[in-house]
């Protein structure tokens, strides 16, 4: 973090009192200083044979936002999470990081994914927070796994209530807002540049080869 000047949230095992091992999300600022931790409480049966259960979680101030984490299947525990995450509104945006592996491989998994998504939507709406889901196999530990694909961002309300939208070319929903204001709204703007002159050059080369060998 300090070398690149980036804040980061990293999933890793951490040690507690009495040798307890937690499945944790650890928050670091851009200087490399640890800001806080979230220990997973909603463990699976297999996880519970190794990890200790975490306790009550709160919010950590990082990168100008208030952030917390809901780890994987904990998104099914919304009723238990809501009371402890109802923090006073100090004007900063709230972000909930949701590292998980969500794969709709069969009917059972599809139903489970729908339950996950429903829980995330409830947290986003009730806590006025943005939920950022990311599939852990997309990282370096399992580059061949793809599952559900890239991450999902769930807004606390319809996007049109945060930023003006338009239907761009090829049916893509986009905004004309510049990058700075979009980031202040806790959104990520990606500019996909379509350079038609490269296509023209490629077509010209293909025609020349066809005509002159």
GROMACS .gro file of C-alpha atoms in nm:
model
  213
    1UNK     CA    1   0.000   0.000   0.000
    2UNK     CA    2   0.271   0.246   0.100
    3UNK     CA    3   0.479   0.180  -0.211
    4UNK     CA    4   0.188   0.234  -0.450
    5UNK     CA    5   0.003   0.490  -0.238
    6UNK     CA    6  -0.315   0.282  -0.242
    7UNK     CA    7  -0.562   0.193   0.030
    8UNK     CA    8  -0.659  -0.174   0.028
    9UNK     CA    9  -0.886  -0.428   0.192
   10UNK     CA   10  -0.730  -0.772   0.211
   11UNK     CA   11  -0.879  -1.109   0.304
   12UNK     CA   12  -0.649  -1.324   0.516
   13UNK     CA   13  -0.638  -1.534   0.834
   14UNK     CA   14  -0.559  -1.336   1.149
   15UNK     CA   15  -0.470  -1.442   1.502
   16UNK     CA   16  -0.666  -1.345   1.812
   17UNK     CA   17  -0.638  -1.401   2.184
   18UNK     CA   18  -0.564  -1.753   2.298
   19UNK     CA   19  -0.444  -1.855   1.952
   20UNK     CA   20  -0.785  -1.811   1.789
   21UNK     CA   21  -0.770  -1.791   1.410
   22UNK     CA   22  -1.019  -1.568   1.229
   23UNK     CA   23  -1.123  -1.547   0.865
   24UNK     CA   24  -1.078  -1.172   0.829
   25UNK     CA   25  -1.101  -0.868   0.607
   26UNK     CA   26  -0.825  -0.623   0.708
   27UNK     CA   27  -0.834  -0.253   0.613
   28UNK     CA   28  -0.513  -0.061   0.528
   29UNK     CA   29  -0.475   0.304   0.434
   30UNK     CA   30  -0.244   0.441   0.165
   31UNK     CA   31   0.050   0.453   0.408
   32UNK     CA   32   0.017   0.083   0.493
   33UNK     CA   33  -0.131   0.150   0.836
   34UNK     CA   34  -0.398  -0.093   0.952
   35UNK     CA   35  -0.732   0.079   1.011
   36UNK     CA   36  -0.958  -0.204   1.118
   37UNK     CA   37  -1.069  -0.563   1.081
   38UNK     CA   38  -1.387  -0.757   1.021
   39UNK     CA   39  -1.388  -1.119   1.137
   40UNK     CA   40  -1.630  -1.356   0.967
   41UNK     CA   41  -1.902  -1.470   1.207
   42UNK     CA   42  -2.131  -1.667   0.977
   43UNK     CA   43  -1.898  -1.960   0.921
   44UNK     CA   44  -1.982  -2.269   0.720
   45UNK     CA   45  -1.958  -2.604   0.898
   46UNK     CA   46  -1.620  -2.677   0.741
   47UNK     CA   47  -1.486  -2.328   0.826
   48UNK     CA   48  -1.598  -2.368   1.188
   49UNK     CA   49  -1.362  -2.665   1.229
   50UNK     CA   50  -1.068  -2.424   1.189
   51UNK     CA   51  -1.177  -2.062   1.231
   52UNK     CA   52  -1.317  -1.891   1.540
   53UNK     CA   53  -1.638  -1.693   1.500
   54UNK     CA   54  -1.610  -1.317   1.480
   55UNK     CA   55  -1.806  -1.072   1.691
   56UNK     CA   56  -2.001  -0.752   1.632
   57UNK     CA   57  -1.874  -0.544   1.341
   58UNK     CA   58  -1.890  -0.174   1.273
   59UNK     CA   59  -1.773   0.074   1.010
   60UNK     CA   60  -1.417   0.175   0.921
   61UNK     CA   61  -1.329   0.512   0.770
   62UNK     CA   62  -1.113   0.451   0.463
   63UNK     CA   63  -1.060   0.651   0.145
   64UNK     CA   64  -1.324   0.910   0.233
   65UNK     CA   65  -1.603   0.655   0.287
   66UNK     CA   66  -1.735   0.444   0.572
   67UNK     CA   67  -1.677   0.079   0.490
   68UNK     CA   68  -1.753  -0.262   0.633
   69UNK     CA   69  -1.745  -0.617   0.503
   70UNK     CA   70  -1.994  -0.900   0.474
   71UNK     CA   71  -1.798  -1.217   0.405
   72UNK     CA   72  -1.941  -1.463   0.156
   73UNK     CA   73  -2.247  -1.651   0.294
   74UNK     CA   74  -2.301  -1.391   0.568
   75UNK     CA   75  -2.519  -1.210   0.315
   76UNK     CA   76  -2.788  -1.458   0.420
   77UNK     CA   77  -2.769  -1.323   0.778
   78UNK     CA   78  -2.920  -0.983   0.704
   79UNK     CA   79  -3.150  -0.978   1.008
   80UNK     CA   80  -2.852  -1.020   1.240
   81UNK     CA   81  -2.635  -0.769   1.052
   82UNK     CA   82  -2.879  -0.480   1.024
   83UNK     CA   83  -2.900  -0.385   1.395
   84UNK     CA   84  -2.523  -0.365   1.442
   85UNK     CA   85  -2.463  -0.179   1.115
   86UNK     CA   86  -2.724   0.091   1.167
   87UNK     CA   87  -2.472   0.371   1.221
   88UNK     CA   88  -2.546   0.741   1.247
   89UNK     CA   89  -2.521   0.924   0.916
   90UNK     CA   90  -2.219   1.157   0.922
   91UNK     CA   91  -2.252   1.251   0.556
   92UNK     CA   92  -1.990   1.013   0.418
   93UNK     CA   93  -2.092   0.748   0.164
   94UNK     CA   94  -2.115   0.393   0.294
   95UNK     CA   95  -1.969   0.095   0.113
   96UNK     CA   96  -2.017  -0.272   0.201
   97UNK     CA   97  -1.752  -0.503   0.056
   98UNK     CA   98  -1.885  -0.850  -0.014
   99UNK     CA   99  -1.609  -1.094  -0.116
  100UNK     CA  100  -1.772  -1.419  -0.222
  101UNK     CA  101  -1.792  -1.689  -0.482
  102UNK     CA  102  -2.131  -1.680  -0.652
  103UNK     CA  103  -2.181  -1.934  -0.932
  104UNK     CA  104  -2.518  -2.023  -1.086
  105UNK     CA  105  -2.410  -2.373  -1.188
  106UNK     CA  106  -2.744  -2.547  -1.129
  107UNK     CA  107  -3.099  -2.486  -1.004
  108UNK     CA  108  -2.997  -2.508  -0.639
  109UNK     CA  109  -2.710  -2.264  -0.684
  110UNK     CA  110  -2.933  -2.028  -0.882
  111UNK     CA  111  -3.183  -2.016  -0.594
  112UNK     CA  112  -2.898  -1.955  -0.349
  113UNK     CA  113  -2.761  -1.674  -0.565
  114UNK     CA  114  -3.104  -1.512  -0.570
  115UNK     CA  115  -3.114  -1.528  -0.189
  116UNK     CA  116  -2.768  -1.372  -0.172
  117UNK     CA  117  -2.870  -1.093  -0.407
  118UNK     CA  118  -3.191  -1.029  -0.212
  119UNK     CA  119  -2.991  -0.995   0.110
  120UNK     CA  120  -2.748  -0.754  -0.055
  121UNK     CA  121  -3.034  -0.541  -0.186
  122UNK     CA  122  -3.187  -0.523   0.162
  123UNK     CA  123  -2.858  -0.410   0.318
  124UNK     CA  124  -2.802  -0.152   0.045
  125UNK     CA  125  -3.151  -0.007   0.081
  126UNK     CA  126  -3.180  -0.017   0.462
  127UNK     CA  127  -2.829   0.117   0.530
  128UNK     CA  128  -2.818   0.359   0.235
  129UNK     CA  129  -2.498   0.185   0.128
  130UNK     CA  130  -2.333   0.064  -0.191
  131UNK     CA  131  -2.265  -0.311  -0.193
  132UNK     CA  132  -1.958  -0.413  -0.393
  133UNK     CA  133  -1.950  -0.788  -0.460
  134UNK     CA  134  -1.635  -0.950  -0.595
  135UNK     CA  135  -1.577  -1.315  -0.677
  136UNK     CA  136  -1.264  -1.436  -0.500
  137UNK     CA  137  -1.163  -1.685  -0.776
  138UNK     CA  138  -1.110  -1.383  -1.002
  139UNK     CA  139  -0.794  -1.306  -0.804
  140UNK     CA  140  -0.450  -1.464  -0.826
  141UNK     CA  141  -0.524  -1.769  -0.612
  142UNK     CA  142  -0.739  -1.937  -0.879
  143UNK     CA  143  -0.693  -1.764  -1.215
  144UNK     CA  144  -0.857  -2.051  -1.407
  145UNK     CA  145  -1.187  -2.020  -1.215
  146UNK     CA  146  -1.445  -1.782  -1.352
  147UNK     CA  147  -1.782  -1.882  -1.204
  148UNK     CA  148  -2.019  -1.587  -1.199
  149UNK     CA  149  -1.770  -1.365  -1.377
  150UNK     CA  150  -1.683  -1.016  -1.267
  151UNK     CA  151  -1.816  -0.840  -0.959
  152UNK     CA  152  -2.151  -0.671  -0.909
  153UNK     CA  153  -2.229  -0.327  -0.763
  154UNK     CA  154  -2.568  -0.288  -0.592
  155UNK     CA  155  -2.690   0.067  -0.532
  156UNK     CA  156  -2.910   0.175  -0.241
  157UNK     CA  157  -3.168   0.304  -0.492
  158UNK     CA  158  -3.224   0.331  -0.866
  159UNK     CA  159  -2.914   0.467  -1.038
  160UNK     CA  160  -3.113   0.745  -1.202
  161UNK     CA  161  -3.150   0.894  -0.853
  162UNK     CA  162  -2.771   0.934  -0.828
  163UNK     CA  163  -2.646   1.013  -1.176
  164UNK     CA  164  -2.802   1.099  -1.515
  165UNK     CA  165  -2.803   0.804  -1.752
  166UNK     CA  166  -2.843   0.758  -2.124
  167UNK     CA  167  -2.876   0.465  -2.360
  168UNK     CA  168  -2.549   0.469  -2.550
  169UNK     CA  169  -2.452   0.280  -2.864
  170UNK     CA  170  -2.524  -0.093  -2.876
  171UNK     CA  171  -2.774  -0.065  -2.592
  172UNK     CA  172  -2.518   0.013  -2.319
  173UNK     CA  173  -2.638   0.231  -2.031
  174UNK     CA  174  -2.386   0.510  -1.971
  175UNK     CA  175  -2.342   0.851  -1.811
  176UNK     CA  176  -2.189   1.168  -1.952
  177UNK     CA  177  -2.057   1.271  -1.611
  178UNK     CA  178  -1.677   1.319  -1.596
  179UNK     CA  179  -1.467   1.082  -1.390
  180UNK     CA  180  -1.425   1.307  -1.084
  181UNK     CA  181  -1.791   1.365  -0.992
  182UNK     CA  182  -1.872   1.000  -1.068
  183UNK     CA  183  -1.609   0.887  -0.817
  184UNK     CA  184  -1.753   1.123  -0.555
  185UNK     CA  185  -2.085   0.942  -0.603
  186UNK     CA  186  -1.906   0.611  -0.519
  187UNK     CA  187  -1.940   0.497  -0.880
  188UNK     CA  188  -1.668   0.375  -1.111
  189UNK     CA  189  -1.651   0.519  -1.461
  190UNK     CA  190  -1.494   0.316  -1.740
  191UNK     CA  191  -1.428   0.477  -2.078
  192UNK     CA  192  -1.422   0.224  -2.361
  193UNK     CA  193  -1.267   0.399  -2.658
  194UNK     CA  194  -1.386   0.290  -3.001
  195UNK     CA  195  -1.127   0.408  -3.252
  196UNK     CA  196  -1.285   0.366  -3.594
  197UNK     CA  197  -0.970   0.483  -3.770
  198UNK     CA  198  -0.796   0.159  -3.664
  199UNK     CA  199  -1.077  -0.039  -3.826
  200UNK     CA  200  -1.046   0.170  -4.142
  201UNK     CA  201  -0.670   0.103  -4.159
  202UNK     CA  202  -0.724  -0.269  -4.104
  203UNK     CA  203  -0.990  -0.283  -4.378
  204UNK     CA  204  -0.761  -0.092  -4.616
  205UNK     CA  205  -0.475  -0.337  -4.555
  206UNK     CA  206  -0.707  -0.631  -4.614
  207UNK     CA  207  -0.827  -0.483  -4.945
  208UNK     CA  208  -0.467  -0.412  -5.056
  209UNK     CA  209  -0.360  -0.771  -4.981
  210UNK     CA  210  -0.661  -0.908  -5.164
  211UNK     CA  211  -0.600  -0.686  -5.470
  212UNK     CA  212  -0.222  -0.701  -5.494
  213UNK     CA  213  -0.128  -1.019  -5.308
   0.00000   0.00000   0.00000
